[in-house]
C-alpha positions in Angstrom: -61.9 17.7 3.4 -60.8 14.6 5.1 -59.7 16.5 8.1 -63.1 18.2 8.6 -64.9 14.8 8.3 -62.7 13.4 10.9 -63.2 16.1 13.4 -67.0 15.9 12.7 -66.9 12.4 13.3 -65.0 12.9 16.5 -68.0 14.9 17.9 -70.7 12.2 16.9 -71.5 11.6 20.8 -72.6 15.2 21.2 -74.8 14.9 17.7 -76.6 11.7 19.2 -77.3 13.4 22.5 -78.9 16.3 20.6 -81.2 13.9 18.7 -82.0 11.7 21.9 -83.2 15.1 23.6 -85.5 16.0 20.8 -86.9 12.3 20.8 -87.1 12.0 24.4 -90.4 14.4 24.2 -92.1 11.9 22.2 -90.4 8.6 23.7 -89.9 9.1 27.5 -87.9 5.8 27.8 -85.1 7.2 25.9 -84.5 9.6 29.2 -82.6 6.8 30.5 -80.6 6.2 27.1 -79.9 10.0 27.2 -78.5 10.0 30.4 -76.1 7.2 29.5 -75.3 8.8 26.4 -74.6 11.9 28.4 -72.4 10.2 31.0 -70.4 8.5 28.4 -70.0 12.0 26.2 -68.5 13.4 29.4 -66.0 10.7 29.9 -65.1 10.8 26.2 -64.5 14.7 26.3 -62.4 14.4 29.9 -60.6 11.5 27.9 -59.9 13.7 24.9 -58.7 16.8 26.7 -56.5 14.9 29.0 -54.7 13.0 26.0 -54.5 16.7 24.3 -53.0 18.3 27.5 -50.7 15.8 28.0 -49.3 15.8 24.3 -49.3 19.2 24.2 -47.0 19.4 27.1 -44.8 16.5 25.8 -44.5 18.7 22.6 -43.7 21.8 24.4 -40.8 19.8 26.7 -39.6 18.1 23.8 -40.3 14.5 25.8 -42.3 11.7 24.4 -42.8 13.5 21.0 -45.6 11.7 19.0 -44.3 9.3 16.8 -45.9 10.8 13.6 -44.0 13.9 14.3 -40.6 12.3 15.4 -40.4 10.6 11.8 -41.5 13.8 9.9 -38.2 14.8 8.0 -36.6 18.4 8.4 -34.2 20.4 6.8 -31.0 21.7 8.7 -30.4 25.1 7.7 -29.0 28.4 8.4 -29.3 32.0 7.4 -26.4 32.3 5.3 -27.7 29.7 3.3 -31.0 31.0 2.9 -29.5 34.6 2.1 -27.5 33.0 -1.1 -30.7 31.0 -2.4 -32.9 34.4 -1.8 -30.5 36.2 -4.0 -30.9 34.1 -6.9 -34.9 34.2 -6.5 -34.7 37.8 -6.5 -32.5 38.0 -9.5 -34.9 35.8 -11.3 -37.6 37.9 -10.3 -35.9 41.0 -11.4 -35.3 39.5 -14.8 -39.0 38.6 -15.3 -39.8 42.4 -14.4 -37.7 43.8 -16.8 -39.1 41.9 -19.5 -36.3 39.1 -20.1 -36.0 35.5 -20.6 -35.5 33.9 -17.3 -34.6 30.3 -15.7 -34.5 29.7 -12.2 -33.0 25.9 -11.0 -33.8 25.1 -7.2 -32.3 21.7 -6.0 -34.4 19.8 -3.0 -32.2 21.8 -0.2 -32.9 25.1 -1.8 -36.6 24.6 -1.6 -36.7 23.7 1.9 -34.3 26.3 2.8 -36.8 28.8 1.2 -39.8 27.1 3.0 -38.0 27.6 6.5 -36.2 30.9 5.7 -33.0 29.7 6.8 -34.5 28.6 10.2 -34.1 24.7 11.1 -37.8 23.7 12.3 -37.9 22.5 15.8 -39.9 19.5 16.8 -40.4 20.7 20.6 -42.1 23.7 21.6 -45.2 25.5 20.3 -43.8 25.9 16.9 -44.1 22.1 16.5 -47.7 22.7 16.2 -47.2 24.3 12.7 -44.5 22.3 11.3 -43.5 23.6 7.8 -43.6 21.2 4.6 -40.8 19.2 3.6 -40.0 18.9 -0.2 -38.2 16.0 -2.0 -37.1 15.3 -5.4 -36.8 11.9 -6.4 -36.4 10.3 -9.9 -37.4 13.9 -11.7 -40.7 14.3 -9.7 -41.4 16.6 -6.7 -43.3 15.5 -3.3 -44.5 17.5 -0.6 -44.7 16.0 2.9 -46.8 17.8 5.4 -47.5 17.3 9.3 -50.4 18.8 10.7 -51.6 18.8 14.3 -54.7 17.0 14.8 -56.0 16.8 18.4 -58.7 13.9 18.2 -55.7 11.5 16.3 -54.6 8.6 17.8 -51.3 10.5 18.3 -52.4 13.9 17.7 -50.7 14.2 14.4 -51.3 13.2 10.8 -48.7 13.1 8.3 -49.1 13.0 4.4 -47.0 12.8 1.2 -48.2 14.2 -2.3 -47.0 14.1 -5.5 -46.9 17.3 -7.1 -47.9 17.5 -10.7 -47.6 20.7 -13.2 -49.9 20.4 -16.3 -51.1 22.8 -18.9 -54.6 23.3 -19.9 -55.9 25.4 -22.5 -52.7 27.4 -22.4 -53.0 27.8 -18.6 -50.2 26.3 -16.6 -51.7 24.2 -13.2 -50.7 22.5 -9.9 -52.4 19.3 -8.9 -51.4 17.1 -6.1 -51.8 13.4 -5.9 -52.0 12.2 -2.0 -49.6 8.9 -2.1 -49.4 8.5 1.8 -51.2 9.1 5.2 -49.2 8.6 8.4 -46.4 6.9 6.4 -48.4 4.3 4.8 -50.0 4.2 1.1 -53.4 5.3 0.3 -56.3 4.1 -2.3 -55.2 6.1 -5.2 -59.1 6.1 -6.4 -60.1 8.1 -3.0 -57.4 11.0 -3.8 -58.3 12.4 -7.2 -56.1 15.3 -7.8 -57.6 18.9 -8.6 -55.8 21.4 -10.8 -55.4 24.5 -9.2 -53.9 28.0 -10.6 -50.4 28.6 -9.5 -51.4 31.4 -7.4 -52.7 28.6 -4.9 -49.6 26.8 -5.0 -48.0 26.3 -1.5 -44.5 25.2 -3.1 -44.5 28.5 -5.5 -45.3 30.6 -2.5 -42.7 29.2 -0.4 -40.4 30.0 -3.1 -41.4 33.5 -4.4 -42.9 34.9 -1.2 -39.6 36.4 0.2 -41.4 39.5 1.8 -44.8 40.6 3.0 -44.9 43.9 1.5 -47.8 45.2 -1.2 -44.6 45.9 -3.6 -43.3 42.3 -3.6 -47.0 40.7 -3.5 -47.3 42.3 -7.0 -43.8 41.2 -8.2 -44.8 37.6 -7.1 -48.1 37.6 -8.9 -46.3 39.0 -11.9 -44.1 36.5 -11.9 -46.7 33.5 -11.7 -48.5 35.1 -14.3 -45.7 34.8 -16.7 -44.2 31.3 -15.7 -44.1 29.1 -19.4 -42.9 26.1 -17.7 -42.6 24.3 -14.2 -40.9 21.0 -14.6 -38.2 18.8 -12.6 -34.9 18.0 -14.8 -32.1 16.3 -13.2 -33.0 16.4 -9.7 -33.9 20.2 -9.8 -37.2 22.0 -10.1 -36.9 24.3 -13.2 -39.0 27.4 -13.7 -39.1 29.4 -17.0 -40.2 32.6 -18.0 -40.0 33.4 -21.7 -40.1 37.2 -22.7 -42.5 38.5 -25.2 -39.9 39.0 -28.0 -38.9 35.3 -27.4 -42.4 33.9 -27.8 -43.0 36.1 -31.0 -39.7 34.5 -32.4 -41.2 31.1 -31.5 
């Protein structure tokens, strides 16, 4: 929402010009104001296009990378590490499909390896325009770091850090995010009220379980998300649990 508002505000000169066009029919003197606004709008547009072109070129060439992007953390990994972690996730999914009790423990490195599928993110080239999220586990809490390309920001990027919280509401397991930083600076907590969402909308769980794009795997992923009985951080690891129907009946 905030990003949309920023983009709308960035085009405010255009809105003003449109309003003046309508008013100029009633107030002829506004024609002069309209000319000034039009000239300023052209200058503003030219300046921003030039800034965007230069920033994009720098990113592609790996030169003068915006500071927000330069400071963004990335996890150095390889496909062999991804293969090992993926196999653990597949075993967990298989156990859930077979109706068994299952537990999956993932460290911070495991999650970031799954997010990038064993490929170390590059801060140069066109891929840098869409940086993968970086996850941290500290003090038994999990955080999501994101860097988004924003053409109208001062350095064309905006970073954020959010604390991910899992709660149970009326028997349903939900995820909410509390934004705690913007561009590496603390934010007013009252302006960022977390809104609980179903697990199917969780970026974190999506990067863990979306191992393939096939319809069959999509169904397996949906089954796991519907069966999760607990998602918590214990001893610096994200722990996901599924209880079989038999275990639930015994409890």
